[in-house]
Coordinates of N, CA, C and O in Angstrom, one line a residue:
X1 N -19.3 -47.0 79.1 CA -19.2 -47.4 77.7 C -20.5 -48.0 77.2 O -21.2 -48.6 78.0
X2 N -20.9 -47.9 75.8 CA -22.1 -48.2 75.2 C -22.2 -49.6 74.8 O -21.1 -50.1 74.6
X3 N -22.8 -50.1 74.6 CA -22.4 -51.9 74.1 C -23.5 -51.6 72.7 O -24.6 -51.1 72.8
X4 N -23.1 -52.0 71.7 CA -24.4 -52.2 70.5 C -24.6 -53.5 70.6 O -23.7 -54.4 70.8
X5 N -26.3 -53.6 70.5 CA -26.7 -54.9 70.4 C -26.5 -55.3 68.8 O -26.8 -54.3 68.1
X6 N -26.2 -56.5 68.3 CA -26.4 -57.2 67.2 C -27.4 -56.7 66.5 O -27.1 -56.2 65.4
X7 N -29.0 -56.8 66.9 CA -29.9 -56.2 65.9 C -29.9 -54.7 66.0 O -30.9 -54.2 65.4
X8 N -29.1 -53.8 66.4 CA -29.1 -52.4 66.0 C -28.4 -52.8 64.8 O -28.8 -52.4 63.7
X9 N -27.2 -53.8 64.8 CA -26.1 -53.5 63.4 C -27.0 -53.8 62.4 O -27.3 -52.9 61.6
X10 N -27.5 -55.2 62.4 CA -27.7 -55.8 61.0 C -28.2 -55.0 59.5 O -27.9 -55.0 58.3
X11 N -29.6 -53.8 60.7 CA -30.1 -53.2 59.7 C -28.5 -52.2 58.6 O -28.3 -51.9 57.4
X12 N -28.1 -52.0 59.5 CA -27.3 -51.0 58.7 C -26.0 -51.9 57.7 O -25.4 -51.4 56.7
X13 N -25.8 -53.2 58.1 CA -25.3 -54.4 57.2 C -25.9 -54.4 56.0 O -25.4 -54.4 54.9
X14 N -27.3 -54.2 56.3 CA -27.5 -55.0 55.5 C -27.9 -53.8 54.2 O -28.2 -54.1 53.0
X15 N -27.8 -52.7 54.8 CA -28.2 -51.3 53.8 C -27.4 -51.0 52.8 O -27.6 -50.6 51.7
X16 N -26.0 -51.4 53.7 CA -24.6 -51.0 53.0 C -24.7 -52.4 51.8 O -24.7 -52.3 50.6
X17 N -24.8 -53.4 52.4 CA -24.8 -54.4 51.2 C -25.8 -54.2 49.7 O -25.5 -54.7 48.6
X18 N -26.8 -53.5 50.0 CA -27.4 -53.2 49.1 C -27.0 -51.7 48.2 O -27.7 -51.4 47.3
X19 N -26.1 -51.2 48.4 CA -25.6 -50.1 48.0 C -24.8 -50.5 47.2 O -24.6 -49.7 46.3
X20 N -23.9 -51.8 47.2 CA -22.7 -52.5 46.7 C -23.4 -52.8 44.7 O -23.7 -53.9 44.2
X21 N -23.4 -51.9 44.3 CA -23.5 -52.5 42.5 C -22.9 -53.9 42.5 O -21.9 -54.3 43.0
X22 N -23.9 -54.6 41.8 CA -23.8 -55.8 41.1 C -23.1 -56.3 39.9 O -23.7 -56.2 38.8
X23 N -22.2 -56.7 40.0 CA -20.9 -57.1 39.2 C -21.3 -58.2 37.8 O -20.7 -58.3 36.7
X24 N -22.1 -58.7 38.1 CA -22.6 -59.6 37.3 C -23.3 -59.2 36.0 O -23.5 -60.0 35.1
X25 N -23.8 -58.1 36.1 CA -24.5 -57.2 35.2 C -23.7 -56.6 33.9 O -22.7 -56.0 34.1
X26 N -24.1 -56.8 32.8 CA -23.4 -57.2 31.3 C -24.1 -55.2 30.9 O -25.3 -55.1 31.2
X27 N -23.6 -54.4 30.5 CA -24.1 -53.1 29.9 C -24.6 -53.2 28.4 O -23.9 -53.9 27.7
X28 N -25.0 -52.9 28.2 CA -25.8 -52.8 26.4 C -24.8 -51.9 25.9 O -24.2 -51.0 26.5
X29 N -24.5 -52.7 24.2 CA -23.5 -52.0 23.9 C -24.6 -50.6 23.5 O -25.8 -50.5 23.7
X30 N -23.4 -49.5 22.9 CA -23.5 -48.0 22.9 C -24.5 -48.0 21.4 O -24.7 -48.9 20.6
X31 N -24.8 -47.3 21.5 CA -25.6 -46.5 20.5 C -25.3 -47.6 19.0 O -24.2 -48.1 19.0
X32 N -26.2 -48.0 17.7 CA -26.2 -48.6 16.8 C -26.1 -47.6 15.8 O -27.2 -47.1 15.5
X33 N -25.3 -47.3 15.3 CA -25.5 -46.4 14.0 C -26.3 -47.1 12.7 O -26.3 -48.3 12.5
X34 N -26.9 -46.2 12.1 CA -27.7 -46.2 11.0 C -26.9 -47.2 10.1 O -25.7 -47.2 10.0
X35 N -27.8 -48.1 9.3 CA -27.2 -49.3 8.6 C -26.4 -50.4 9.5 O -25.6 -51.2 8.9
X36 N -26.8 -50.5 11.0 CA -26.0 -51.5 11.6 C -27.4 -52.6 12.3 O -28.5 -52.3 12.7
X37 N -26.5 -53.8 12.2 CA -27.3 -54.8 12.4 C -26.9 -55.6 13.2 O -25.8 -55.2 13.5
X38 N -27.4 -57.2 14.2 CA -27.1 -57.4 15.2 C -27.1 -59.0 15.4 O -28.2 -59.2 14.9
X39 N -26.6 -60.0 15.8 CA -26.8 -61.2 16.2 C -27.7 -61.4 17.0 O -27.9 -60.5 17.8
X40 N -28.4 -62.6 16.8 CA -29.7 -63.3 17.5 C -29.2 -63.8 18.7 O -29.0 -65.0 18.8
X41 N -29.0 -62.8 19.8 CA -28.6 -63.5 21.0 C -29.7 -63.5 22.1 O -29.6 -64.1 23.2
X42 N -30.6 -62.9 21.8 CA -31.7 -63.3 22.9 C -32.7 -64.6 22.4 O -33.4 -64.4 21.4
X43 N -32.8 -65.7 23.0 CA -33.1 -67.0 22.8 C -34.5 -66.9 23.5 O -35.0 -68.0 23.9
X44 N -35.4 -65.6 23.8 CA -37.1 -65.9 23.9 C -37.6 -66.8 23.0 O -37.1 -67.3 22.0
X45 N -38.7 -66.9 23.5 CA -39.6 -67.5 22.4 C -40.8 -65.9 22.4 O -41.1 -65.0 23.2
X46 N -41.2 -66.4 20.3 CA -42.1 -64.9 20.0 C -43.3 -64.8 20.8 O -43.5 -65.4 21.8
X47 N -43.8 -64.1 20.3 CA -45.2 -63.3 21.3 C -44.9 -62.4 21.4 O -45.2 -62.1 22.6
X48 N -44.3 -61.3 20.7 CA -44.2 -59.8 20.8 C -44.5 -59.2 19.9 O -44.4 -59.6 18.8
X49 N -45.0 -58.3 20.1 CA -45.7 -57.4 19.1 C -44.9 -55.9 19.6 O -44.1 -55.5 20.4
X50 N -45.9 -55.2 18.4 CA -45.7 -53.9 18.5 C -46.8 -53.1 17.4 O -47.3 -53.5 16.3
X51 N -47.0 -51.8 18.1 CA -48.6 -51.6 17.5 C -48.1 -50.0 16.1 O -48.1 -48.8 16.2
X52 N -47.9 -50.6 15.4 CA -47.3 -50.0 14.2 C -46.2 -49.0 14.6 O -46.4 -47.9 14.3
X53 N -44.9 -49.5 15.2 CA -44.0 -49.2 15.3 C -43.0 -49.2 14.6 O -42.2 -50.2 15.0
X54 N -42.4 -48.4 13.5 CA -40.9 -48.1 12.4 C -39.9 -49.0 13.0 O -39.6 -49.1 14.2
X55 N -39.4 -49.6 12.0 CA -38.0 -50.7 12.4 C -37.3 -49.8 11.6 O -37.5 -49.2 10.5
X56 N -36.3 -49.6 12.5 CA -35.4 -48.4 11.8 C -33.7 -49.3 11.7 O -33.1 -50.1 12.4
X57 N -33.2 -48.7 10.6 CA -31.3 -49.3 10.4 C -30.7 -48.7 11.3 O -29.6 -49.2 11.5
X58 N -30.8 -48.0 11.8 CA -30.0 -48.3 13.6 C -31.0 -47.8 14.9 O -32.2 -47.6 14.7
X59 N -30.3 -47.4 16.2 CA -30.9 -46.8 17.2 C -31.1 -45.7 17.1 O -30.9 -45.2 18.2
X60 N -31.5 -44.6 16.1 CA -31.9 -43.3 16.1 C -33.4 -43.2 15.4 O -33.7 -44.2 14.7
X61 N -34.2 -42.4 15.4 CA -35.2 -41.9 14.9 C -35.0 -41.1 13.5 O -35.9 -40.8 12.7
X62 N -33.1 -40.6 13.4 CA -32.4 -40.2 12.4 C -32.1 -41.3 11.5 O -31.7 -40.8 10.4
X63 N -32.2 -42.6 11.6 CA -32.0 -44.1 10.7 C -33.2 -43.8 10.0 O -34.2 -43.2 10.4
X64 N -33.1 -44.4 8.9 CA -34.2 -44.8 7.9 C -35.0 -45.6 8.4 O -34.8 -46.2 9.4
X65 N -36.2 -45.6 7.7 CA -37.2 -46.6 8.0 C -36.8 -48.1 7.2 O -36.2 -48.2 6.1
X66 N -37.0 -48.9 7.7 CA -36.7 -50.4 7.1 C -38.2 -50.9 7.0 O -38.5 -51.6 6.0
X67 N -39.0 -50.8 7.7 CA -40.6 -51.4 7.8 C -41.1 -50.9 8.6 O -40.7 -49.8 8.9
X68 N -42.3 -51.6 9.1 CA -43.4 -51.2 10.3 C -43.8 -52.4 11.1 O -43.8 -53.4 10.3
X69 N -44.2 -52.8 12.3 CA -44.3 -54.0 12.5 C -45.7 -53.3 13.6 O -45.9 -52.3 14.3
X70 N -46.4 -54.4 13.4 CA -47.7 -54.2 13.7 C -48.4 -55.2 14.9 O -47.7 -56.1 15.5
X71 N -49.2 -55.0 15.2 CA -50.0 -55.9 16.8 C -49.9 -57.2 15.7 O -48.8 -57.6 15.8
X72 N -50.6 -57.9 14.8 CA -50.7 -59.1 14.4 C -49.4 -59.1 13.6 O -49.6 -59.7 12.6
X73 N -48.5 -58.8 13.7 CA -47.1 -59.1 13.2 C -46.2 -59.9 14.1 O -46.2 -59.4 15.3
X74 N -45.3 -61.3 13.7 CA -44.5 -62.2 15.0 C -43.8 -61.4 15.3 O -44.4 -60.5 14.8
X75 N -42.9 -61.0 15.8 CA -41.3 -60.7 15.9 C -40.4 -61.1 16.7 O -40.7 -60.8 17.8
X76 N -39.5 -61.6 16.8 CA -38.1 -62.5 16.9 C -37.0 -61.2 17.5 O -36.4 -60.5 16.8
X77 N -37.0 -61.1 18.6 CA -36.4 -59.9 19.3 C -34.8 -60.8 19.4 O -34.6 -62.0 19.9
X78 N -33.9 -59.6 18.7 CA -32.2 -60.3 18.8 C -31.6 -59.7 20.6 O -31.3 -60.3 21.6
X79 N -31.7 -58.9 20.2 CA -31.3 -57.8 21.5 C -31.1 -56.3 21.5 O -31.3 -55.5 20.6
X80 N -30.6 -56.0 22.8 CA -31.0 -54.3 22.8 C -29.8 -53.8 22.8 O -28.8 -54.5 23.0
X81 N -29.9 -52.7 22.8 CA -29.1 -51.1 22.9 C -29.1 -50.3 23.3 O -30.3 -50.1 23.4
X82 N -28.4 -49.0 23.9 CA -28.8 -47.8 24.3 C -28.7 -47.0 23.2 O -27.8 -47.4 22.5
X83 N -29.4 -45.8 22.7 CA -29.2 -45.3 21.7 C -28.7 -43.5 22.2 O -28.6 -43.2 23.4
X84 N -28.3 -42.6 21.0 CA -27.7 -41.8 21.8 C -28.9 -40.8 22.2 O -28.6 -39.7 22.6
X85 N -30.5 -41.2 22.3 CA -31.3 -40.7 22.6 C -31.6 -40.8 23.9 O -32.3 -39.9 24.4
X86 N -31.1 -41.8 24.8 CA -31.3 -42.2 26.1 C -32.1 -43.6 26.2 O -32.4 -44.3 27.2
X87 N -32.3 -43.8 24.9 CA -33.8 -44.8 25.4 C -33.0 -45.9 25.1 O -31.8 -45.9 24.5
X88 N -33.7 -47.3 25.5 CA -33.2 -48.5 24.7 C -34.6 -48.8 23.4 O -35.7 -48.6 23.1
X89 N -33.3 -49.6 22.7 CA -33.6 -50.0 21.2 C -33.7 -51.7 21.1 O -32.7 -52.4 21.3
X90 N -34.5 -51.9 21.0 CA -34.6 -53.5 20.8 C -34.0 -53.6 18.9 O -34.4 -52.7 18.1
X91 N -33.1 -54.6 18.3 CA -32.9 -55.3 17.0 C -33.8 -56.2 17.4 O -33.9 -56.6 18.5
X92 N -34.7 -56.6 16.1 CA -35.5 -57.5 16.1 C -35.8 -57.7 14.4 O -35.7 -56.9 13.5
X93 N -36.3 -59.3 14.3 CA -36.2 -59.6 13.1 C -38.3 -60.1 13.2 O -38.8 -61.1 13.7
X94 N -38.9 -58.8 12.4 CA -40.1 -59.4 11.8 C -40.5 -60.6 11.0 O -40.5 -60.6 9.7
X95 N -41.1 -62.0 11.9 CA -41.3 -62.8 11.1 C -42.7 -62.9 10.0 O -43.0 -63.9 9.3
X96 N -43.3 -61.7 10.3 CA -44.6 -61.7 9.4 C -43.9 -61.5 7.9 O -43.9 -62.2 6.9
X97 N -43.2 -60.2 8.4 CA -42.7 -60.0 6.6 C -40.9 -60.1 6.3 O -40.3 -59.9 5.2
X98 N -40.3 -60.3 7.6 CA -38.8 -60.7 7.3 C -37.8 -59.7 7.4 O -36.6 -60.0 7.3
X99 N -38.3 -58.1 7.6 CA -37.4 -57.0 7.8 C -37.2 -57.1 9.5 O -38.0 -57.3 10.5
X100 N -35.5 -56.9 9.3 CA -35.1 -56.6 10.2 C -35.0 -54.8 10.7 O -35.1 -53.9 9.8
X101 N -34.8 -54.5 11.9 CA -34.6 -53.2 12.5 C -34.4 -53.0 13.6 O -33.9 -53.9 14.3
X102 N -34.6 -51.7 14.1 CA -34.6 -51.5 15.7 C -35.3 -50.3 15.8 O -35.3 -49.2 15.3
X103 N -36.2 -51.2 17.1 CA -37.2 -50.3 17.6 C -37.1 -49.7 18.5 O -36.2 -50.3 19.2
X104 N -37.4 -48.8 19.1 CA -37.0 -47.9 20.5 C -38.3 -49.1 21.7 O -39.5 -49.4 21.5
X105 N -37.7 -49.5 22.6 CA -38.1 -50.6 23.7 C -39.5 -50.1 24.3 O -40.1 -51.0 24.8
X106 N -40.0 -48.6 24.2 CA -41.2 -48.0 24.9 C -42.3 -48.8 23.5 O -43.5 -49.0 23.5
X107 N -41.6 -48.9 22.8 CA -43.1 -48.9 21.8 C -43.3 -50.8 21.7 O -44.1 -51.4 21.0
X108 N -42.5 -51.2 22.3 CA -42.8 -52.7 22.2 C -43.2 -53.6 23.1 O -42.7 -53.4 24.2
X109 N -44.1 -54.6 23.1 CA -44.6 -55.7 24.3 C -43.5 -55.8 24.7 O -42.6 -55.7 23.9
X110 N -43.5 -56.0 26.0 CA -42.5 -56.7 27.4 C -41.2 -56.0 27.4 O -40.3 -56.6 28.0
X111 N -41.1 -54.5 26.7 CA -40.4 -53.6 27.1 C -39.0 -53.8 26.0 O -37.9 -53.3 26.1
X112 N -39.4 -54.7 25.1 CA -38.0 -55.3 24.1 C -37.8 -56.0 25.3 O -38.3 -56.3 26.4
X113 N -36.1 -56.4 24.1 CA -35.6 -57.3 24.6 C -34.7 -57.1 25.9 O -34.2 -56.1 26.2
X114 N -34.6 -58.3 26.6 CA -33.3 -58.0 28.1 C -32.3 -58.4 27.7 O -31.8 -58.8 28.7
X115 N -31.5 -58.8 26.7 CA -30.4 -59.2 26.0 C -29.4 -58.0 25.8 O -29.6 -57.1 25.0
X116 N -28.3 -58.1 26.5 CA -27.7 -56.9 25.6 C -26.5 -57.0 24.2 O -25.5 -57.7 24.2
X117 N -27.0 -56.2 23.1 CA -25.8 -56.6 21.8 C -24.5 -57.0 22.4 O -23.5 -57.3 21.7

């Protein structure tokens, strides 16, 4: 008969434990339709930018334009979304000039926001 030693197991312990999805984890709500807007739940502090990036009335590239927000523009990131394009969408409120929108997360400092709507 074979005996396993203890450190053969652990590695494979500890493989399986990492396979186990994390329950704690909140999903971003679905896609923002055009004309939809969002609560200030991400509590960063600013320092984001974005280098002339369309704030759009919802998560599509199909939403209107609302503004432009630029490298020396503040912005006040609420939180994000997935849109039905695949990407995430940061809501965020420009404090240079006061339009809100949502930006697709590739075109913003620190990836948008980690907040989900």
């Amino acid at each position: 008969m074979m005996k396993l030693r203890l450190a053969a197991i652990l590695p494979a312990v500890a493989m399986a434990a990492l396979a186990v999805p994390m329950a704690t984890a909140t999903p971003a709500a679905a896609h923002a339709n055009c004309g939809t807007g969002a609560s200030d739940k991400d509590g960063g502090s600013w320092g984001k930018w974005a280098d002339g990036a369309n704030q759009r009335s919802g998560s599509s590239t199909g939403c209107g334009i609302n503004g432009v927000a630029y490298s020396t523009h503040r912005l006040d990131y609420h939180c994000y979304t997935v849109g039905n394009d695949g990407y995430s969408w940061t809501y965020l409120r420009n404090d240079s000039t006061g339009v809100t929108g949502w930006v697709r997360d590739d075109l913003l400092s620190n990836g948008g926001s980690y907040t989900p709507c």
